[in-house]
């Protein structure tokens, strides 16, 4: 998600949706897509046959205090359930 922060390892810097933390670490691994936080339509549009996960902070703090709607979180859960390739344990 845009404005996210996931950590300081190279993979997590790449996953982070803030360009400012990536400066000086290029080239970064490919494969992460970033979409606006709290926008389920953007998430749906970003999913393709290569998608293996949806990664987010339920409450963003590093990029500002961003709290998702309950409807967004429920829609993400439903989308993951719909797209999952097989059984899993919750």
Short mmCIF file of N, CA and C in Angstrom, two decimals, residues 11-66:
data_model
loop_
_atom_site.label_atom_id
_atom_site.label_comp_id
_atom_site.label_asym_id
_atom_site.label_seq_id
_atom_site.Cartn_x
_atom_site.Cartn_y
_atom_site.Cartn_z
N UNK A 11 14.21 -6.47 0.91
CA UNK A 11 12.87 -6.88 0.46
C UNK A 11 11.80 -6.00 1.09
N UNK A 12 11.95 -5.66 2.35
CA UNK A 12 10.92 -4.86 3.02
C UNK A 12 10.99 -3.39 2.60
N UNK A 13 12.17 -2.89 2.28
CA UNK A 13 12.28 -1.54 1.71
C UNK A 13 11.53 -1.51 0.38
N UNK A 14 11.69 -2.56 -0.41
CA UNK A 14 10.99 -2.65 -1.70
C UNK A 14 9.49 -2.73 -1.49
N UNK A 15 9.03 -3.45 -0.49
CA UNK A 15 7.60 -3.59 -0.20
C UNK A 15 7.00 -2.29 0.32
N UNK A 16 7.82 -1.44 0.93
CA UNK A 16 7.34 -0.19 1.49
C UNK A 16 6.85 0.74 0.40
N UNK A 17 5.71 1.36 0.62
CA UNK A 17 5.10 2.25 -0.35
C UNK A 17 5.49 3.71 -0.18
N UNK A 18 6.75 3.95 0.18
CA UNK A 18 7.26 5.32 0.31
C UNK A 18 8.61 5.39 -0.40
N UNK A 19 8.69 6.19 -1.43
CA UNK A 19 9.93 6.30 -2.21
C UNK A 19 11.09 6.82 -1.38
N UNK A 20 10.82 7.66 -0.38
CA UNK A 20 11.91 8.28 0.39
C UNK A 20 12.78 7.24 1.11
N UNK A 21 12.25 6.09 1.48
CA UNK A 21 13.06 5.09 2.18
C UNK A 21 13.87 4.23 1.22
N UNK A 22 13.59 4.34 -0.07
CA UNK A 22 14.27 3.51 -1.08
C UNK A 22 15.53 4.17 -1.64
N UNK A 23 15.66 5.47 -1.44
CA UNK A 23 16.79 6.22 -1.99
C UNK A 23 18.10 5.66 -1.45
N UNK A 24 19.01 5.36 -2.37
CA UNK A 24 20.32 4.85 -2.00
C UNK A 24 20.41 3.33 -1.94
N UNK A 25 19.31 2.64 -2.11
CA UNK A 25 19.30 1.19 -2.06
C UNK A 25 19.08 0.54 -3.42
N UNK A 26 18.97 1.35 -4.46
CA UNK A 26 18.74 0.83 -5.79
C UNK A 26 19.98 0.06 -6.29
N UNK A 27 19.79 -0.93 -7.13
CA UNK A 27 18.52 -1.42 -7.67
C UNK A 27 17.82 -2.33 -6.65
N UNK A 28 16.52 -2.20 -6.59
CA UNK A 28 15.70 -3.00 -5.67
C UNK A 28 15.07 -4.17 -6.41
N UNK A 29 14.73 -5.24 -5.69
CA UNK A 29 14.08 -6.38 -6.33
C UNK A 29 12.75 -5.96 -6.98
N UNK A 30 12.41 -6.62 -8.06
CA UNK A 30 11.15 -6.34 -8.76
C UNK A 30 10.02 -7.16 -8.14
N UNK A 31 8.79 -6.77 -8.47
CA UNK A 31 7.68 -7.63 -8.13
C UNK A 31 6.65 -7.07 -7.17
N UNK A 32 6.92 -5.93 -6.55
CA UNK A 32 5.95 -5.34 -5.64
C UNK A 32 5.14 -4.27 -6.35
N UNK A 33 3.83 -4.31 -6.20
CA UNK A 33 2.96 -3.26 -6.71
C UNK A 33 2.39 -2.50 -5.52
N UNK A 34 2.25 -1.21 -5.66
CA UNK A 34 1.72 -0.38 -4.58
C UNK A 34 0.44 0.30 -5.04
N UNK A 35 -0.57 0.25 -4.20
CA UNK A 35 -1.87 0.86 -4.51
C UNK A 35 -2.28 1.77 -3.35
N UNK A 36 -3.19 2.69 -3.59
CA UNK A 36 -3.66 3.55 -2.50
C UNK A 36 -4.30 2.74 -1.37
N UNK A 37 -4.01 3.16 -0.16
CA UNK A 37 -4.55 2.53 1.04
C UNK A 37 -6.05 2.82 1.13
N UNK A 38 -6.81 1.84 1.55
CA UNK A 38 -8.25 1.97 1.77
C UNK A 38 -9.03 2.09 0.45
N UNK A 39 -8.47 1.53 -0.64
CA UNK A 39 -9.09 1.58 -1.96
C UNK A 39 -9.19 0.15 -2.52
N UNK A 40 -10.31 -0.52 -2.25
CA UNK A 40 -10.46 -1.92 -2.64
C UNK A 40 -10.45 -2.09 -4.15
N UNK A 41 -10.96 -1.13 -4.90
CA UNK A 41 -10.94 -1.23 -6.36
C UNK A 41 -9.52 -1.23 -6.89
N UNK A 42 -8.65 -0.41 -6.30
CA UNK A 42 -7.24 -0.39 -6.71
C UNK A 42 -6.58 -1.73 -6.43
N UNK A 43 -6.89 -2.34 -5.30
CA UNK A 43 -6.34 -3.65 -4.96
C UNK A 43 -6.79 -4.68 -6.00
N UNK A 44 -8.07 -4.69 -6.31
CA UNK A 44 -8.61 -5.65 -7.29
C UNK A 44 -7.93 -5.49 -8.64
N UNK A 45 -7.71 -4.25 -9.07
CA UNK A 45 -7.07 -3.99 -10.37
C UNK A 45 -5.61 -4.42 -10.39
N UNK A 46 -4.94 -4.42 -9.23
CA UNK A 46 -3.53 -4.76 -9.16
C UNK A 46 -3.28 -6.27 -9.14
N UNK A 47 -4.29 -7.05 -8.85
CA UNK A 47 -4.13 -8.51 -8.78
C UNK A 47 -4.06 -9.10 -10.18
N UNK A 48 -3.08 -9.98 -10.37
CA UNK A 48 -2.97 -10.72 -11.64
C UNK A 48 -2.50 -12.14 -11.35
N UNK A 49 -2.17 -12.88 -12.39
CA UNK A 49 -1.79 -14.28 -12.23
C UNK A 49 -0.48 -14.47 -11.48
N UNK A 50 0.29 -13.41 -11.31
CA UNK A 50 1.56 -13.49 -10.58
C UNK A 50 1.43 -13.08 -9.12
N UNK A 51 0.26 -12.62 -8.70
CA UNK A 51 0.06 -12.16 -7.33
C UNK A 51 0.10 -13.34 -6.36
N UNK A 52 0.90 -13.21 -5.32
CA UNK A 52 0.98 -14.28 -4.31
C UNK A 52 0.51 -13.82 -2.93
N UNK A 53 0.38 -12.50 -2.75
CA UNK A 53 -0.03 -12.00 -1.44
C UNK A 53 -0.50 -10.56 -1.53
N UNK A 54 -1.27 -10.17 -0.54
CA UNK A 54 -1.61 -8.77 -0.32
C UNK A 54 -1.02 -8.42 1.03
N UNK A 55 -0.14 -7.43 1.04
CA UNK A 55 0.58 -7.07 2.25
C UNK A 55 0.13 -5.68 2.68
N UNK A 56 -0.24 -5.54 3.95
CA UNK A 56 -0.61 -4.23 4.45
C UNK A 56 -0.44 -4.15 5.96
N UNK A 57 -0.31 -2.93 6.42
CA UNK A 57 -0.39 -2.64 7.84
C UNK A 57 -1.84 -2.27 8.11
N UNK A 58 -2.51 -2.91 9.02
CA UNK A 58 -3.90 -2.54 9.28
C UNK A 58 -4.05 -1.08 9.71
N UNK A 59 -3.07 -0.55 10.39
CA UNK A 59 -3.04 0.88 10.71
C UNK A 59 -1.64 1.38 10.34
N UNK A 60 -1.59 2.31 9.39
CA UNK A 60 -0.30 2.86 8.98
C UNK A 60 0.11 3.95 9.96
N UNK A 61 1.39 3.95 10.34
CA UNK A 61 1.87 4.97 11.26
C UNK A 61 3.03 5.77 10.66
N UNK A 62 3.95 5.12 10.00
CA UNK A 62 5.13 5.79 9.45
C UNK A 62 4.75 6.81 8.38
N UNK A 63 3.75 6.53 7.58
CA UNK A 63 3.33 7.45 6.52
C UNK A 63 2.19 8.35 6.95
N UNK A 64 2.01 8.50 8.23
CA UNK A 64 0.87 9.24 8.78
C UNK A 64 -0.06 8.25 9.45
N UNK A 65 -0.90 8.69 10.32
CA UNK A 65 -1.84 7.78 10.98
C UNK A 65 -3.01 7.57 10.03
N UNK A 66 -2.99 6.44 9.35
CA UNK A 66 -4.03 6.09 8.37
C UNK A 66 -4.75 4.85 8.85
#
